[in-house]
PDB file of C-alpha atoms in Angstrom:
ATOM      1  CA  UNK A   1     -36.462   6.773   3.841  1.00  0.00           C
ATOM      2  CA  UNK A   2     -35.099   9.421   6.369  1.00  0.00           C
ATOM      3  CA  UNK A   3     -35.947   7.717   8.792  1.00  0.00           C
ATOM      4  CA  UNK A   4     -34.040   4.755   7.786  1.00  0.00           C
ATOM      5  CA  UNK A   5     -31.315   7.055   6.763  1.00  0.00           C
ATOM      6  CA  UNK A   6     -31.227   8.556  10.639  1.00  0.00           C
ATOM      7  CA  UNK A   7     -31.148   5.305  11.935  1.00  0.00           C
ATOM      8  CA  UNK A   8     -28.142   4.124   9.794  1.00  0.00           C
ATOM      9  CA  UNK A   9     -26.253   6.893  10.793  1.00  0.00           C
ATOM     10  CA  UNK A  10     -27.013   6.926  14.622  1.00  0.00           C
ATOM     11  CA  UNK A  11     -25.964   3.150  14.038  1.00  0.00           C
ATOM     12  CA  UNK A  12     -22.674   4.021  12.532  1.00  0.00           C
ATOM     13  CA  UNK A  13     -21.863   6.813  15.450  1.00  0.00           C
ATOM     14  CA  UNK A  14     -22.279   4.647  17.893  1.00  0.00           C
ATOM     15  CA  UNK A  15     -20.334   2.025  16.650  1.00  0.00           C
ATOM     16  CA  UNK A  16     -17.237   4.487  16.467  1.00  0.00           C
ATOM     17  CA  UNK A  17     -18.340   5.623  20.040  1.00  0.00           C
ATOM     18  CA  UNK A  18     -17.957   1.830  21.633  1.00  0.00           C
ATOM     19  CA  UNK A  19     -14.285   1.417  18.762  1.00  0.00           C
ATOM     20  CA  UNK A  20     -13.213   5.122  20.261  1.00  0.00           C
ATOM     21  CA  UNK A  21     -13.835   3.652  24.046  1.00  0.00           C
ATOM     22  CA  UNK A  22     -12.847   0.106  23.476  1.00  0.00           C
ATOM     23  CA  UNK A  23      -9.042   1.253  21.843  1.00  0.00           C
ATOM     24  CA  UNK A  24      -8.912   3.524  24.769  1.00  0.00           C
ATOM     25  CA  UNK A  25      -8.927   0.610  27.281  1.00  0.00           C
ATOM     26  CA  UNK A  26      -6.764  -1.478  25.102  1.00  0.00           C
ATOM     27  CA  UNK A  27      -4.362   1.853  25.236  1.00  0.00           C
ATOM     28  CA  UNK A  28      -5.163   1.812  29.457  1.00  0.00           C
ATOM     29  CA  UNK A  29      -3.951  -2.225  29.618  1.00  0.00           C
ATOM     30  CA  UNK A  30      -1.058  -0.615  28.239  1.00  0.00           C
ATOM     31  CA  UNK A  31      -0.110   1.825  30.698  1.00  0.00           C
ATOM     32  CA  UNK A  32      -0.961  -0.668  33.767  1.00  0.00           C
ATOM     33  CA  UNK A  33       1.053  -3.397  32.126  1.00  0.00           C
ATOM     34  CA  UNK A  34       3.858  -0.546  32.469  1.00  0.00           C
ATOM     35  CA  UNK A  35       2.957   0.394  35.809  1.00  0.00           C
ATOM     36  CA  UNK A  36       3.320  -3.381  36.746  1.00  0.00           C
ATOM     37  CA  UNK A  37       6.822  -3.693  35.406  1.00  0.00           C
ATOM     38  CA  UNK A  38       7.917  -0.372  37.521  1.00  0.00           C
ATOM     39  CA  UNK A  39       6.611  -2.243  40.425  1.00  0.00           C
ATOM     40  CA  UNK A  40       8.258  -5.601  39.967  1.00  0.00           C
ATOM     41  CA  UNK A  41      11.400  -4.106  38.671  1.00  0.00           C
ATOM     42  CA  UNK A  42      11.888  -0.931  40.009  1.00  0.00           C
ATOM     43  CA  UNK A  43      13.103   1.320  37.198  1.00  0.00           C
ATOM     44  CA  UNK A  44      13.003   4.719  37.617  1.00  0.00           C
ATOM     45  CA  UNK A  45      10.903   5.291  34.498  1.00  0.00           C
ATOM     46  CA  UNK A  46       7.414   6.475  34.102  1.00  0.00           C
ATOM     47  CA  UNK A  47       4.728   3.565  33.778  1.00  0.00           C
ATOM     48  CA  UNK A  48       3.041   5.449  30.785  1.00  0.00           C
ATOM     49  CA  UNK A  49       6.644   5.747  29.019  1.00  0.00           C
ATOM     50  CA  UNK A  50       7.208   1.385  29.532  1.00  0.00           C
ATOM     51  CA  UNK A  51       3.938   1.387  28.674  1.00  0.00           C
ATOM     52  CA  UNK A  52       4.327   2.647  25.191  1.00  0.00           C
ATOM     53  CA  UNK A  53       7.519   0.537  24.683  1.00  0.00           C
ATOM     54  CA  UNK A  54       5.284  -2.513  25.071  1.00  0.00           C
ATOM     55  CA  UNK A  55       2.955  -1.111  22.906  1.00  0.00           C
ATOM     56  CA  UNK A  56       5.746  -0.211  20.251  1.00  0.00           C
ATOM     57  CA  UNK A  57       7.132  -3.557  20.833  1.00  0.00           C
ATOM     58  CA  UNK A  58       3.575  -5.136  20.143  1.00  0.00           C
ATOM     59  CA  UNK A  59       3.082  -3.626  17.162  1.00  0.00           C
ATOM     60  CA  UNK A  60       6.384  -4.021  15.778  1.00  0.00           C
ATOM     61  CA  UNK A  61       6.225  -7.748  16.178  1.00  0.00           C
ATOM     62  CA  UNK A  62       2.295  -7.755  14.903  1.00  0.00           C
ATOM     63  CA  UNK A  63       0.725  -8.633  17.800  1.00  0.00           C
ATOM     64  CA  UNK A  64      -1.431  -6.004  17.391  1.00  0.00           C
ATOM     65  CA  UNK A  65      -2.968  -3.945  14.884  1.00  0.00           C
ATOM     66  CA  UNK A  66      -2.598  -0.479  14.190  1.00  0.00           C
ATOM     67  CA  UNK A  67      -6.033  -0.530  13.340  1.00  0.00           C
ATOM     68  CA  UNK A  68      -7.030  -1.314  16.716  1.00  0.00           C
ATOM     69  CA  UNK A  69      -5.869   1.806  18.502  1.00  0.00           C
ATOM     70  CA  UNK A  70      -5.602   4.126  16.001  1.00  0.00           C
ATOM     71  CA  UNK A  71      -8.933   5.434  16.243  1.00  0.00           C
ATOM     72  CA  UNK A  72      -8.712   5.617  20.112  1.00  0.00           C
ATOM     73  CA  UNK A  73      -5.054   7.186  20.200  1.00  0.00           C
ATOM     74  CA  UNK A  74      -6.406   9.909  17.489  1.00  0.00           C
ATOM     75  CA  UNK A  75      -9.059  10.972  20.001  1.00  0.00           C
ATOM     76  CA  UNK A  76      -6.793  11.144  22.642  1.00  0.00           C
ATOM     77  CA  UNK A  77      -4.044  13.232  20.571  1.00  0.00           C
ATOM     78  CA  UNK A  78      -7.000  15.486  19.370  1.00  0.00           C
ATOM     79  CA  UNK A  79      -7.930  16.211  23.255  1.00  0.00           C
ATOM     80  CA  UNK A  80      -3.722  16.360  24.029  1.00  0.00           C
ATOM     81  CA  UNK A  81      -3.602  20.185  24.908  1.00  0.00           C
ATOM     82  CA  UNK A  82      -6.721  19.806  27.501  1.00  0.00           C
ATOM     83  CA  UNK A  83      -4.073  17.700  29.173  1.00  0.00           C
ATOM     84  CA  UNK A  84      -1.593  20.052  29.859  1.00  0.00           C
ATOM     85  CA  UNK A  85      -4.074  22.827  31.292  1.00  0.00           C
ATOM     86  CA  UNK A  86      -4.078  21.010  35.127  1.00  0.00           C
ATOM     87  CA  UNK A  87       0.094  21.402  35.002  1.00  0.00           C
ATOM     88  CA  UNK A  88       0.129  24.826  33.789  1.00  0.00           C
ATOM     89  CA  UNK A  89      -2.552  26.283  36.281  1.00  0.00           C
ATOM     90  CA  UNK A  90      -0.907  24.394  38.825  1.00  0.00           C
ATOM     91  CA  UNK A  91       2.882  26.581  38.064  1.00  0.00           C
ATOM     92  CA  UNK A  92       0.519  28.959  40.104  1.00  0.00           C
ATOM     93  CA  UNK A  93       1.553  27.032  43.112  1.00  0.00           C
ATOM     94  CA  UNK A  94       5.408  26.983  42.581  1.00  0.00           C
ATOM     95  CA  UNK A  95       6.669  30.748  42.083  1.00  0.00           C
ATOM     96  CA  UNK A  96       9.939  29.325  41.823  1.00  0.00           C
ATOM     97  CA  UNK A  97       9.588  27.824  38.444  1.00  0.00           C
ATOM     98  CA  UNK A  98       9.433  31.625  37.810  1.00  0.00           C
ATOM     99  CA  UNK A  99      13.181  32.469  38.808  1.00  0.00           C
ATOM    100  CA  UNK A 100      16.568  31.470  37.069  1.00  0.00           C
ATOM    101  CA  UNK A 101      16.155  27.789  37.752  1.00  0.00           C
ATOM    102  CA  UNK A 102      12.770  27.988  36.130  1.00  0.00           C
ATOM    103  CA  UNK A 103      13.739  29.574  33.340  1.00  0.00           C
ATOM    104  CA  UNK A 104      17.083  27.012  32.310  1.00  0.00           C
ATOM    105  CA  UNK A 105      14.345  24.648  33.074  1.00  0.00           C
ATOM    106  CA  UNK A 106      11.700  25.760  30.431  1.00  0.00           C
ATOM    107  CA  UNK A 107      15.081  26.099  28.160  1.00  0.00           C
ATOM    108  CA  UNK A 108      15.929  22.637  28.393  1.00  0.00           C
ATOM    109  CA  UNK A 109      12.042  21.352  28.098  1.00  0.00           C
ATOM    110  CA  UNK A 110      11.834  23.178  24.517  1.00  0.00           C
ATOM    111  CA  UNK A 111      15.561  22.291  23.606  1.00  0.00           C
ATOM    112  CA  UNK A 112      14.262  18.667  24.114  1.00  0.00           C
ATOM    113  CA  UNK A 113      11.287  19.067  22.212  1.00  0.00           C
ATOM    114  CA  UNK A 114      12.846  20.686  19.354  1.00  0.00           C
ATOM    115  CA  UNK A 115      15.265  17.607  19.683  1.00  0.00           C
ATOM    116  CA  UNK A 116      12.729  15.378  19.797  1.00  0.00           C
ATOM    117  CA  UNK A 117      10.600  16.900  16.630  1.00  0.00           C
ATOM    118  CA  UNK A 118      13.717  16.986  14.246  1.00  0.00           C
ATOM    119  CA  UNK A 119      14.337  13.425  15.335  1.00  0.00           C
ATOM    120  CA  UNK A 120      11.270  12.426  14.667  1.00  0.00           C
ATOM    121  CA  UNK A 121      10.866  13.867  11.577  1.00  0.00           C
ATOM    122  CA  UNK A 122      13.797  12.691  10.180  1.00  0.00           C
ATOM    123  CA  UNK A 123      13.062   9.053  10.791  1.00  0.00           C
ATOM    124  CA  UNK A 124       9.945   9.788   9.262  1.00  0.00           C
ATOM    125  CA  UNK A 125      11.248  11.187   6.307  1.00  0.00           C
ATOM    126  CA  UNK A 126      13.799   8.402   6.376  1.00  0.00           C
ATOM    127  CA  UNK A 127      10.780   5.756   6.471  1.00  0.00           C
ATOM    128  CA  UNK A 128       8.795   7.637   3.691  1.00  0.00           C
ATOM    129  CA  UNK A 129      11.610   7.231   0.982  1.00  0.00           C
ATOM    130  CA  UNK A 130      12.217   4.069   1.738  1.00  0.00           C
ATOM    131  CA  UNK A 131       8.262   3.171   1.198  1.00  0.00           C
ATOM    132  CA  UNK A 132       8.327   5.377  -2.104  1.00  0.00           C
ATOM    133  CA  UNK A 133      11.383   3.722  -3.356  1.00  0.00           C
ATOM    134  CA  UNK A 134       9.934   0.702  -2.973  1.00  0.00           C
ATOM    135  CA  UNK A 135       6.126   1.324  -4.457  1.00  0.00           C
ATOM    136  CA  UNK A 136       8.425   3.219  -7.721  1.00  0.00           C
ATOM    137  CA  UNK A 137      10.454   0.077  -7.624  1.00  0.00           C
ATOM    138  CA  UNK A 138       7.476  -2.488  -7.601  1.00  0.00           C
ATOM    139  CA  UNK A 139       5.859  -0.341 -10.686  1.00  0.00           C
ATOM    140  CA  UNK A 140       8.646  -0.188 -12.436  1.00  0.00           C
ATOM    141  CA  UNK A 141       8.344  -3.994 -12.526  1.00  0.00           C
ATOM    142  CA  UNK A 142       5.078  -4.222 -13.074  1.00  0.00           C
ATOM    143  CA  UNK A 143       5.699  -2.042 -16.589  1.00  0.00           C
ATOM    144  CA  UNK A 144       8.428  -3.974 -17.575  1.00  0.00           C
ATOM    145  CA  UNK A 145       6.445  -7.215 -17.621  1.00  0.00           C
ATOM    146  CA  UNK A 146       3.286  -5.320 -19.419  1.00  0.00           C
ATOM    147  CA  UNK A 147       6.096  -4.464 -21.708  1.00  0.00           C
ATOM    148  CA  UNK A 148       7.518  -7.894 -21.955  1.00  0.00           C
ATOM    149  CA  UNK A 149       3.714  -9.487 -22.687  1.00  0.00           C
ATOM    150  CA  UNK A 150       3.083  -6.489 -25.295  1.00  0.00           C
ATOM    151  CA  UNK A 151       6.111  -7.582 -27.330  1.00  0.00           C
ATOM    152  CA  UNK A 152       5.431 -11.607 -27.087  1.00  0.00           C
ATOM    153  CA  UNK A 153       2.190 -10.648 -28.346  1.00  0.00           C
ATOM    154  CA  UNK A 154       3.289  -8.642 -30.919  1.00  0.00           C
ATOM    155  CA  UNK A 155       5.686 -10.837 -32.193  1.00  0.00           C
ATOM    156  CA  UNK A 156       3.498 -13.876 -31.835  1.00  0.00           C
ATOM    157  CA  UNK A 157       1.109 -11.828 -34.183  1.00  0.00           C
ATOM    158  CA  UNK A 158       4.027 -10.894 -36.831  1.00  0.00           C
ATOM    159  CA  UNK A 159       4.549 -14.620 -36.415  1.00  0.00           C
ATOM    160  CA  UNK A 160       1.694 -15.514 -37.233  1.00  0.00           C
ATOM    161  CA  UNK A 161       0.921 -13.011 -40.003  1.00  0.00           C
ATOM    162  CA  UNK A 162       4.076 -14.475 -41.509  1.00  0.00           C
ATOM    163  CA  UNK A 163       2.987 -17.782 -41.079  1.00  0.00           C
ATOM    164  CA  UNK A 164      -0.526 -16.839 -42.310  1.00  0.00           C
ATOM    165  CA  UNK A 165       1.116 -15.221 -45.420  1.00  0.00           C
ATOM    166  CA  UNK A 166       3.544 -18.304 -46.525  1.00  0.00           C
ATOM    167  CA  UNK A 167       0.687 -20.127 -46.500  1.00  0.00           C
ATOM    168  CA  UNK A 168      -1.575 -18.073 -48.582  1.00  0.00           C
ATOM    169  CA  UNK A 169       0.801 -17.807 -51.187  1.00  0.00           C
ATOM    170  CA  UNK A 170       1.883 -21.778 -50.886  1.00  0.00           C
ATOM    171  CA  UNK A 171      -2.236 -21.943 -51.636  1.00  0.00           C
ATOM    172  CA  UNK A 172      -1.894 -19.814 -54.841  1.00  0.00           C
ATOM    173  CA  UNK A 173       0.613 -21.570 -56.066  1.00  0.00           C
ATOM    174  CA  UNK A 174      -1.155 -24.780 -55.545  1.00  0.00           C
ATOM    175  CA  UNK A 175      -3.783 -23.711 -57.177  1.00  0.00           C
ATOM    176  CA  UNK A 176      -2.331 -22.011 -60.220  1.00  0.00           C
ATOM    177  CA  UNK A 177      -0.048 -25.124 -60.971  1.00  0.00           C
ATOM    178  CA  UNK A 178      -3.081 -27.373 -60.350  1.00  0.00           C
ATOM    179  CA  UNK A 179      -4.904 -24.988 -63.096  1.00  0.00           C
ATOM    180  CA  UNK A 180      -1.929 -25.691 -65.285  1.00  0.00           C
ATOM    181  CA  UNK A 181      -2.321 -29.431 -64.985  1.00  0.00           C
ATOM    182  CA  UNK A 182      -5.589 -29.668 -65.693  1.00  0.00           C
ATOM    183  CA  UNK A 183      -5.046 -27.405 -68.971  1.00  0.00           C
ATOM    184  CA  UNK A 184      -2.324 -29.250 -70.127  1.00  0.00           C
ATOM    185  CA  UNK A 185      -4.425 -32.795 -68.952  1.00  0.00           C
ATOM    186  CA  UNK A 186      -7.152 -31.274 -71.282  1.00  0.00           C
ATOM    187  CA  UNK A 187      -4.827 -31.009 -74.495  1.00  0.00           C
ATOM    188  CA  UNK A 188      -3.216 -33.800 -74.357  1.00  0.00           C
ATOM    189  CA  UNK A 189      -6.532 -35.739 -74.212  1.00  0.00           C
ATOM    190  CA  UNK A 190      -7.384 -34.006 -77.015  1.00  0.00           C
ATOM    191  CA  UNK A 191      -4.262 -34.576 -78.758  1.00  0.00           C
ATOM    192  CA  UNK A 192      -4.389 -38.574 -78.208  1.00  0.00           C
ATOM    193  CA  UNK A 193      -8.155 -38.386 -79.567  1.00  0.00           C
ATOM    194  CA  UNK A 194      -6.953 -36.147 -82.303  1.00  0.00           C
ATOM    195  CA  UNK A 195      -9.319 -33.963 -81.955  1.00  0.00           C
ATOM    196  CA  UNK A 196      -6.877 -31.050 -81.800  1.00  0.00           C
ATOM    197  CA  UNK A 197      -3.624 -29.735 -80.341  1.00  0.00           C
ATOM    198  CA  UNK A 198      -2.162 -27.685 -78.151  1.00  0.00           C
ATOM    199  CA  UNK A 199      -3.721 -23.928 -78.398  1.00  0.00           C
ATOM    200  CA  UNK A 200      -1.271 -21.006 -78.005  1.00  0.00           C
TER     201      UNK A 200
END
């Protein structure tokens, strides 16, 4: 039973392994589609940045799936800050960055970035009302036709209690002028026999 149990679960990391590294390359076709576009164009824009337009693009139009990179691009943003080590140590090598011109330009990089957050997380809060506005709106529909099927069935059963009542009573009244009938049937056979008449 462990054993099996081991196995199953060696099975299932390696499957994420080969999904992790697979949506990696898919991300990598990416990038050298972009770098092929600088080339035949010429824009001065960074490969990786055209790169990630495509991808955008793709995903907008549903080419793609998000589930296809997302667990590949979630690695990669988990390992982001290893990234930036090689371009820090390497400020090392340019003492100027250090000086006045360094400094406006480390004020501008985190002026962007603080740009570039707010931005984002406006849209995103922009994008998560809309999405909440319309899951509230699609429940609120879904309660008013519960509500509209409660009340036909509630007045289909006062309907039919109504209906089951008028003729219950229609039944007793059958009956008790089909007892009368037969009582006044009864006297006047006995009247026209003579053998008595009517009883009080």
């Amino acid at each position: 039973m462990a054993i099996g149990k081991f196995v199953f679960t060696f099975y299932c990391l390696m499957m994420r392994i080969v999904r992790i590294i697979t949506q990696i390359l898919i991300l990598y076709v990416f990038y050298y589609i972009g770098v092929f576009i600088v080339e035949i164009t010429g824009l001065p824009l960074p490969a990786s940045v055209l790169g990630l337009l495509v991808l955008v693009l793709c995903l907008q139009l549903k080419w793609i799936k998000v589930e296809y990179i997302r667990d590949g691009s979630s690695f990669l943003i988990g390992f982001m800050t290893l990234f930036f080590i090689p371009p820090m140590a390497g400020i090392i090598d340019y003492p100027q960055l250090l000086s006045l011109d360094g400094f406006i330009l480390i004020a501008t990089v985190m002026i962007s970035t603080l740009f570039v957050i707010y931005i984002t997380s406006f849209i995103t809060q922009k994008i998560e009302k809309k999405e909440l506005a319309a899951k509230l709106k699609e429940s609120d529909k879904e309660e008013m036709e519960e509500e509209e099927i409660e009340k036909e069935h509630s007045e289909d059963v006062v309907v039919g209690n109504e209906h089951s009542e008028e003729e219950h009573s229609k039944e007793v009244e059958k009956d008790h002028s089909e007892g009368v009938k037969e009582e006044l049937d009864e006297e006047l056979e006995k009247v026209e026999t003579g053998k008595g008449g009517f009883e009080n």
